[in-house]
Coordinates of C-alpha atoms and ligand atoms in Angstrom, one line a residue:
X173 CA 0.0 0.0 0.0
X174 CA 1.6 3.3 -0.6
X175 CA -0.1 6.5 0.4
X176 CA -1.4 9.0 -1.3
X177 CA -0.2 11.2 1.3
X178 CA 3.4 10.9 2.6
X179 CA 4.6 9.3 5.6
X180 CA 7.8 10.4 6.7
X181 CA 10.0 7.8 8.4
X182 CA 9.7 7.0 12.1
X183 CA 6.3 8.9 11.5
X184 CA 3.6 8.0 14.4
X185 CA 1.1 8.4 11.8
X186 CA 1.3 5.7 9.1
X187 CA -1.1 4.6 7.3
X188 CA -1.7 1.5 9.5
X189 CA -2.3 3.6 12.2
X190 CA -5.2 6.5 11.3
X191 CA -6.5 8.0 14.3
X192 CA -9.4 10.3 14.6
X193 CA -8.8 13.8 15.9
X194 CA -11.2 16.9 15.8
X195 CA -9.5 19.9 14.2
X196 CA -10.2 23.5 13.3
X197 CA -8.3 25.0 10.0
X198 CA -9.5 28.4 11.0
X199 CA -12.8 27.6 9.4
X200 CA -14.5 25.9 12.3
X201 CA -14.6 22.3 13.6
X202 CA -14.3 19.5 11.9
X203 CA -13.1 15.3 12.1
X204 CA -9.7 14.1 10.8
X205 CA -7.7 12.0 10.7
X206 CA -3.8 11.7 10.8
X207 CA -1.4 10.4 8.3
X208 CA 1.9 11.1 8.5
X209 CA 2.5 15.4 8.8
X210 CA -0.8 15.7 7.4
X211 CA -4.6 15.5 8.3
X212 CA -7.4 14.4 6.3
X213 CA -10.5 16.1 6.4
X214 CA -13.4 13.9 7.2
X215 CA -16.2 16.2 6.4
X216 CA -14.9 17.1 2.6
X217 CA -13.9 13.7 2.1
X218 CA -17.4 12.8 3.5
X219 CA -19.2 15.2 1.3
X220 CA -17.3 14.2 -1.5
X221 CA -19.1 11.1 -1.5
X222 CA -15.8 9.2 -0.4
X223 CA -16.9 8.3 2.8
X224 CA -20.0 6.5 4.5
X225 CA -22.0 7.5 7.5
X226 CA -22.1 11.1 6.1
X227 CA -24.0 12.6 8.7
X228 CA -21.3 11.6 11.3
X229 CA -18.3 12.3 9.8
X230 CA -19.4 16.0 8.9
X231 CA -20.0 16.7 13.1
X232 CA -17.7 18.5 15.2
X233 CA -17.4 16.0 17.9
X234 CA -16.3 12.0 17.3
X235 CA -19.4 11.3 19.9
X236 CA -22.1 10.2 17.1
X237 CA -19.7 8.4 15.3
X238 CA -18.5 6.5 18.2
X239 CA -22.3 5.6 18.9
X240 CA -22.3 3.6 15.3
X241 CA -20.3 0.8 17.2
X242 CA -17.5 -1.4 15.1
X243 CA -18.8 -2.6 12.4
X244 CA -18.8 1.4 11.4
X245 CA -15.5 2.0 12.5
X246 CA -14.1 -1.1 10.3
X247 CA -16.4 -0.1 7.4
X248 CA -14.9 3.7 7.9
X249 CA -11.5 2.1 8.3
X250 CA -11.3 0.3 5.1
X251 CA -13.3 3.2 3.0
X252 CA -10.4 5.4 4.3
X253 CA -7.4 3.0 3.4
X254 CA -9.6 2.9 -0.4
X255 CA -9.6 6.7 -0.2
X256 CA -5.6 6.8 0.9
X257 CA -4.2 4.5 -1.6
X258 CA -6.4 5.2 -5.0
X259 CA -7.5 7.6 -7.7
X260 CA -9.9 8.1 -5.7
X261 CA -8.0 10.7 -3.6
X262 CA -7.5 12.6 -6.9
X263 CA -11.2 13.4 -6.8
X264 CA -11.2 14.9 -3.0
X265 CA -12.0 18.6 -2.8
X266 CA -9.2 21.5 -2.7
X267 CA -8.6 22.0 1.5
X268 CA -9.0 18.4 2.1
X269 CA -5.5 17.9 3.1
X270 CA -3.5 20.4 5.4
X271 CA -0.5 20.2 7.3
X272 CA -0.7 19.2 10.5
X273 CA 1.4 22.4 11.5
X274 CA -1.2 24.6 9.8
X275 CA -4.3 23.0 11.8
X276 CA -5.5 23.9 15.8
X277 CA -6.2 20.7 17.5
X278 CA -9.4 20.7 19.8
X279 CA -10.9 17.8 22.2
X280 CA -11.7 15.0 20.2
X281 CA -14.9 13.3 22.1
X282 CA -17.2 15.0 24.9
X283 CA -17.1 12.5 27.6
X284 CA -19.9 12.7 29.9
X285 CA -18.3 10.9 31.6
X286 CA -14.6 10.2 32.9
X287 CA -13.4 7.4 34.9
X288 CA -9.8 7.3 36.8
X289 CA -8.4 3.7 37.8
X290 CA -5.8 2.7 40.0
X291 CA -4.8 -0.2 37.8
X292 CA -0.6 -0.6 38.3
X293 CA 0.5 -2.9 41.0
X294 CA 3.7 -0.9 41.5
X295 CA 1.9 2.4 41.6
X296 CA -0.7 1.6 44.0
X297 CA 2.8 -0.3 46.0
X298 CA 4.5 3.1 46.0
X299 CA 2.0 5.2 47.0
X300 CA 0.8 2.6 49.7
X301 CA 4.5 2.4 51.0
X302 CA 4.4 6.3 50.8
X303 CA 0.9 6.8 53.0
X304 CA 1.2 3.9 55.0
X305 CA 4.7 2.7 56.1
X306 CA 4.8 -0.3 57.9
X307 CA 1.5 -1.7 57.2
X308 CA 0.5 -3.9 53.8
X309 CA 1.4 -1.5 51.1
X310 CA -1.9 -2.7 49.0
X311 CA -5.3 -3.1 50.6
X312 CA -6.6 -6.2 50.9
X313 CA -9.6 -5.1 47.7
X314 CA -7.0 -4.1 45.5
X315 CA -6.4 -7.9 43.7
X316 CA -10.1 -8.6 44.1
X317 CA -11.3 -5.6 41.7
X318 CA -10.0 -2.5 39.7
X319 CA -9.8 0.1 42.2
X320 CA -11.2 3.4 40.6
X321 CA -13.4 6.8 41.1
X322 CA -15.1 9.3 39.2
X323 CA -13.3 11.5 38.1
X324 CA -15.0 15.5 36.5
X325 CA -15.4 15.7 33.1
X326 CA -16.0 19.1 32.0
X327 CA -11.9 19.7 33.0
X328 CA -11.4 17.4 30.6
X329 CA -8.8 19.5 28.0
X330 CA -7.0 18.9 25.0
X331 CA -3.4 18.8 25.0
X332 CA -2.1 22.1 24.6
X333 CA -4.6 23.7 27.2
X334 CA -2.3 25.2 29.8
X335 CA -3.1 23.8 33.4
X336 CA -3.5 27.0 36.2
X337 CA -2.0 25.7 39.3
X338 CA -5.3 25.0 41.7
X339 CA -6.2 26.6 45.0
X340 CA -7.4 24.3 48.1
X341 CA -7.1 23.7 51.6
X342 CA -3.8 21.9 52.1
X343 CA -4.5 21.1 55.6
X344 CA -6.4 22.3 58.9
X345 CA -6.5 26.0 57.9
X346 CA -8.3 28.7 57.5
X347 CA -7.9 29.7 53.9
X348 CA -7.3 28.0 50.3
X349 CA -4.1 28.1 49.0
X350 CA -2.3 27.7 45.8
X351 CA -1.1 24.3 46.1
X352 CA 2.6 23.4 46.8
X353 CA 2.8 20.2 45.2
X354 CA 1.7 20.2 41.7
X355 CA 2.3 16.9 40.0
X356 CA 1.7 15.0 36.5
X357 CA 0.3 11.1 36.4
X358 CA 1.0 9.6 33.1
X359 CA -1.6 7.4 32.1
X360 CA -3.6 5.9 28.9
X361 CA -7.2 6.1 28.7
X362 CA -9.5 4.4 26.6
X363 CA -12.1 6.0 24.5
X364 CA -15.8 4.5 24.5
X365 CA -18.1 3.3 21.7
X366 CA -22.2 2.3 21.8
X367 CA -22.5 0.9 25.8
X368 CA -25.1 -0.5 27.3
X369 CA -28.6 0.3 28.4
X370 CA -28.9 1.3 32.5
X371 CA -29.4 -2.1 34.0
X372 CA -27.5 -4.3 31.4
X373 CA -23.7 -4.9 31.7
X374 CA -21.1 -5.5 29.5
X375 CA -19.1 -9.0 29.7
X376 CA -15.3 -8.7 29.6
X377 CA -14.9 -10.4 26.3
X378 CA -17.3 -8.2 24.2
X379 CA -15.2 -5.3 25.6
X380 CA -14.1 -4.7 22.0
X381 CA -17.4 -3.5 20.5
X382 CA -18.0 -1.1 23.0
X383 CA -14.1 0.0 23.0
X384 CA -12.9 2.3 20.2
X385 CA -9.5 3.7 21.1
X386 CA -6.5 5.0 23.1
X387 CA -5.5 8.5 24.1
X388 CA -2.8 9.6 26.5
X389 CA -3.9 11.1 29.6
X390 CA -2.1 13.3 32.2
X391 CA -3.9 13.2 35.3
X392 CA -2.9 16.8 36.8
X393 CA -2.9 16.2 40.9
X394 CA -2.3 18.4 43.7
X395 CA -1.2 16.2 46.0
X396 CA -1.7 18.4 49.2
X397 CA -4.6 19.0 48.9
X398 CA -5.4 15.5 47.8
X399 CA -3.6 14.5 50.8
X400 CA -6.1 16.4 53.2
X401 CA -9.9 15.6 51.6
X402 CA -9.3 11.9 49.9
X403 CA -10.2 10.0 53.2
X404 CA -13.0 8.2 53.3
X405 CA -14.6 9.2 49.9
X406 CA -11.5 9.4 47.8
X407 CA -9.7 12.1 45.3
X408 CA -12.0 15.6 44.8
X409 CA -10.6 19.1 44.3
X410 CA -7.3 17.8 44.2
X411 CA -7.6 15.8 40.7
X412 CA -10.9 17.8 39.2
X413 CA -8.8 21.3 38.1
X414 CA -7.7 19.3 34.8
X415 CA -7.3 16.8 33.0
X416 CA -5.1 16.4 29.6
X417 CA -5.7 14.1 26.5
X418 CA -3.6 13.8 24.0
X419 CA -5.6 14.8 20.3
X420 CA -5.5 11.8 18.4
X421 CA -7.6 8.7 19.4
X422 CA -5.7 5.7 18.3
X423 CA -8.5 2.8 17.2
X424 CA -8.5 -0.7 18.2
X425 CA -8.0 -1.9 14.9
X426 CA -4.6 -0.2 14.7
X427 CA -3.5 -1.4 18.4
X428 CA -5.0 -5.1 17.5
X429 CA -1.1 -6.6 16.7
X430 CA 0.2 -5.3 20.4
X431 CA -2.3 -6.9 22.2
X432 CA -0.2 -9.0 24.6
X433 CA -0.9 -10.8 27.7
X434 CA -0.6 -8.9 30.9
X435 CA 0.6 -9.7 34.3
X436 CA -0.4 -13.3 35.9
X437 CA -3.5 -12.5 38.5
X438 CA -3.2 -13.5 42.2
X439 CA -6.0 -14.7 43.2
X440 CA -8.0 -15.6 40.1
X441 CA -9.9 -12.6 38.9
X442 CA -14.1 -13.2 39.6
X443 CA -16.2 -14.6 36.7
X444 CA -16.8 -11.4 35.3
X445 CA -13.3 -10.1 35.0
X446 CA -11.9 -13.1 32.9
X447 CA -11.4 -12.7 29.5
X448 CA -10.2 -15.5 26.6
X449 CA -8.2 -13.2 24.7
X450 CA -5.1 -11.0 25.7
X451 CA -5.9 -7.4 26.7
X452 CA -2.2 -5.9 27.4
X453 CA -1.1 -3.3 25.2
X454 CA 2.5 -3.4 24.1
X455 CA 2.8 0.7 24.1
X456 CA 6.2 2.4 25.4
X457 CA 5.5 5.3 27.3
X458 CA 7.5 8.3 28.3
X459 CA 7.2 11.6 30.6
X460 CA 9.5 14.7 30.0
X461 CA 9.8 17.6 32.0
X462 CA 10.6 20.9 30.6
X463 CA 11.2 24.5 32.1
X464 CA 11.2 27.7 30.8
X465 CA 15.0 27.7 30.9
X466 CA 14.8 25.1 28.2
X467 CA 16.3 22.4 30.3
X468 CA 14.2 19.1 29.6
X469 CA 15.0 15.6 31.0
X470 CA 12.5 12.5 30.6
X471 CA 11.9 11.9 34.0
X472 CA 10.4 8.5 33.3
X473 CA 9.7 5.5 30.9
X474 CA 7.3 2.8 31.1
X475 CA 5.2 0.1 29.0
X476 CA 1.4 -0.1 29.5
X477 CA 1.8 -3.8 29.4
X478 CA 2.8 -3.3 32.9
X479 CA -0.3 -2.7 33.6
X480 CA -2.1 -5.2 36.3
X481 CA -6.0 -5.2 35.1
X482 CA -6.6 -4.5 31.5
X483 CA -8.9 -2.4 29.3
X484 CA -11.9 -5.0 29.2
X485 CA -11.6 -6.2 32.7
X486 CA -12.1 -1.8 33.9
X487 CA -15.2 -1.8 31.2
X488 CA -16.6 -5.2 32.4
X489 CA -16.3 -3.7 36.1
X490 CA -17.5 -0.6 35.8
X491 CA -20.5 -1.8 34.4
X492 CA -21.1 -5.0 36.3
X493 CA -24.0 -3.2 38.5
X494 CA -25.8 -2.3 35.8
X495 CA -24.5 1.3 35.2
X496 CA -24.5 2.8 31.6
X497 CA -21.5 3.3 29.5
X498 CA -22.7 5.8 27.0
X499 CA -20.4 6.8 23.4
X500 CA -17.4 9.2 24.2
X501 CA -16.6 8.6 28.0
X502 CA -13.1 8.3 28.9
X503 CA -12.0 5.7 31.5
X504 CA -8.1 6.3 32.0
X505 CA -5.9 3.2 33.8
X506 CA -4.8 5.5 36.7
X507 CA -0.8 6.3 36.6
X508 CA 1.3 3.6 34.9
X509 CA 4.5 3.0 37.0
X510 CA 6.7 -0.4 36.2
X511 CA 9.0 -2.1 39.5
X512 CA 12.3 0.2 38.8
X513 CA 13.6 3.5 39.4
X514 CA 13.4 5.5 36.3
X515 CA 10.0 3.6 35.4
X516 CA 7.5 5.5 37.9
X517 CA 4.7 7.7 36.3
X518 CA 4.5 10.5 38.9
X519 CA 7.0 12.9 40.7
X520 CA 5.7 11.6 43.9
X521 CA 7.0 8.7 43.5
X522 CA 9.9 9.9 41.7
X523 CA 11.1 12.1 44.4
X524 CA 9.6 9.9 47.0
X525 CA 7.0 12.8 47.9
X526 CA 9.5 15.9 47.7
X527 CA 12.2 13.9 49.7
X528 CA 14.8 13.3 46.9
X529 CA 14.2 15.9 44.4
X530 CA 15.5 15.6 41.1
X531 CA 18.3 17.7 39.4
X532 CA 17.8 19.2 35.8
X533 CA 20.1 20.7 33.1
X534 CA 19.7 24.5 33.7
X535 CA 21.4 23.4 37.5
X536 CA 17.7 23.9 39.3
X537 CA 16.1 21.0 41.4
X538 CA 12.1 19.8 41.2
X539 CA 10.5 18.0 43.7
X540 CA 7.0 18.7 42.3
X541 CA 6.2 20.9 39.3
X542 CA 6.8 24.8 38.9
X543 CA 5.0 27.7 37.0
X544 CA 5.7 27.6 33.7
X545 CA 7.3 23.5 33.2
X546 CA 6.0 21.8 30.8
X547 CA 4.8 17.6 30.8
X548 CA 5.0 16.0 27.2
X549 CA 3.7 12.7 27.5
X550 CA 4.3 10.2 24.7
X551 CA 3.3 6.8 23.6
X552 CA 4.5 4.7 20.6
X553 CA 4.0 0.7 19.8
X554 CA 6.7 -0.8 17.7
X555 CA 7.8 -4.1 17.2
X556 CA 10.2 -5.2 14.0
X557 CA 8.0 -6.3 11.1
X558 CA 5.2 -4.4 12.2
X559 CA 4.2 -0.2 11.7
X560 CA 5.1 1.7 14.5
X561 CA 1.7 2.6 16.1
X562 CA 2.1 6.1 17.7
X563 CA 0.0 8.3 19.7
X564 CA 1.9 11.8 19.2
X565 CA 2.0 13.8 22.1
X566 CA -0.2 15.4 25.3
X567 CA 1.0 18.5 26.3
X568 CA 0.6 21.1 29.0
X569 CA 2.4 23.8 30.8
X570 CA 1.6 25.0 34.3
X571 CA 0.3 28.6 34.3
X572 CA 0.5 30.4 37.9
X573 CA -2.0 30.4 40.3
X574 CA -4.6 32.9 40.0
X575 CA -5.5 35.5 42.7
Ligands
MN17 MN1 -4.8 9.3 38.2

């Protein structure tokens, strides 16, 4: 197959990979998807005739298209990989195509809902061994279910969005303050399709028609003021400020050749958290802090396959009462962190909560983050003999607090 648009080497856009992002050329919003430097517009393609499901591929949000459930996305999928690699593309509009450079990125979904899970072993370890010295540094629930909470939706942003540094009460006093210990949580999320109807569930293994994709998601946390109000009911002001996802939502279909199998379960997982096929993803992961000084050092690297329960055992539990899932909510895996040093996804456990602080090229120290660094996250799959699969980049610098 050669494209029709090209694909630079090393690209995380080939043509293998085509994930669906929501962009504005300066003409309004509109679906695209990426290939290479470039983006293809959806809606002219669409309204070209080169396309199905008109009507959802000329919206501004991926939500109704996500509704249409796989069968769509495959029928989309292989209309686009037509569109890509034919005369057809000869007979797409002027505009179609832009440079990625030339295009504003905007939030690709509108999840009414968003989900945070707890779902690495070592990170839940850390933290445990960080809050609780001395005692069991996992609760006793945490190999029985996929430990999560709700998380707030409407701070949901698109990487880019700078994150303002939150006020809160950071202990027993008398006024909010800007919080002291600003921190990144590098995690995946993944990006929902059709659902269910309130009372129904979904089973683990028909987790992939109700799953359409993979973004990167930063997890902002002030972790004093987390600190302070999590017990008993669990993370509030300290998580809700914001939230960043990375632009381009990276389908199933792309990721299906680095589905590997994840960590062995102790104890055996309940009925509905079994699955028969492999839900790990084999996706390197990094996190790099920059500062205004330019210095920039990646202050951790991971793989997802790390991660302890998988996609389809978080959908299959979060559902298992009878809750709805409903087409564009975002359920994120909580902050993947492997066993080593130098493999931990947030600065708390970096610096061992402030305690050993880290040294950067510009000669200045972090223990948590300052106004005006910046978090890249970034995600690639790539194995030889097979396209590298990437996710590009989520972005966001921390703007001062206000007041
Ligand atoms: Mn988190």
């Amino acid at each position: 197959m050669t494209p029709r648009i090209p694909v630079p080497p090393g690209s995380d856009f080939p043509l293998e990979n085509l994930p669906y992002g929501v962009f504005d050329p300066g003409e309004g919003l509109r679906l695209g998807v990426a290939v290479g430097d470039h983006v293809l517009d959806l809606r002219a393609a669409a309204r070209a005739g080169q396309l199905p499901y008109p009507t959802e591929l000329t919206a501004d949000s991926l939500n109704p298209f996500l509704a249409l459930g796989r069968r769509a996305w495959e029928e989309t999928r292989a209309a686009l990989l037509a569109l890509l690699t034919s005369d057809r593309f000869d007979h797409l509009p002027p505009g179609a195509v832009r440079p990625r450079s030339a295009v504003r990125m905007h939030l690709p979904f509108e999840p009414g809902d968003f989900v945070d899970f707890y779902a690495s072993f070592h990170h839940a370890a850390n933290l445990g061994r960080l809050f609780r010295p001395g005692s069991d540094p996992v609760l006793p629930n945490w190999r029985h279910l996929p430990v999560a909470y709700h998380g707030r939706s409407s701070s949901v942003v698109v990487s880019g969005t700078p994150v303002r540094r939150p006020h809160g009460l950071l202990g027993p006093e008398t006024a909010a303050a800007p919080t002291a210990a600003l921190d990144f949580e590098l995690e995946v999320g993944f990006v929902t399709g059709p659902g269910n109807r309130l009372g129904d569930s979904i089973p683990a293994d028909a987790a992939a028609d109700h799953m359409f994709g993979m973004v990167l998601v930063n997890d902002w946390s002030a972790r004093d003021i987390q600190r302070f109000e999590y017990v008993p009911l669990g993370p509030f002001l300290g998580k809700s400020f914001a939230t960043s996802v990375s632009p381009w939502v990276v389908t199933l279909e792309a990721l299906w050749p680095y589905l590997v199998a994840g960590p062995e379960q102790e104890p055996e997982a309940a009925d509905y958290l079994r699955t028969s096929r492999d839900w790990a993803v084999d996706l390197s992961l990094e996190a790099v802090l920059r500062t205004t000084g330019g210095a920039e050092r990646v202050v951790t690297r991971v793989n997802y396959s790390t991660l302890y329960w998988s996609m389809a055992q978080q959908l299959a539990h979060v559902t298992v009462n009878g809750t709805n899932v409903r087409p564009g909510d975002l359920y994120a895996s909580g902050t993947v962190s492997g066993a080593e040093p130098g493999s931990w996804g947030s600065l708390i456990e970096i610096t061992r909560n402030g305690a050993e602080p880290i040294s950067l090229d510009d000669g200045s120290q972090r223990t948590f983050l300052e106004d005006g660094d910046t978090i890249v996250l970034r995600g690639w799959c790539e194995r030889p003999g097979l396209p590298r699969i990437g996710f590009g980049e989520c972005v966001g610098t921390v703007l001062p607090a206000s007041r």
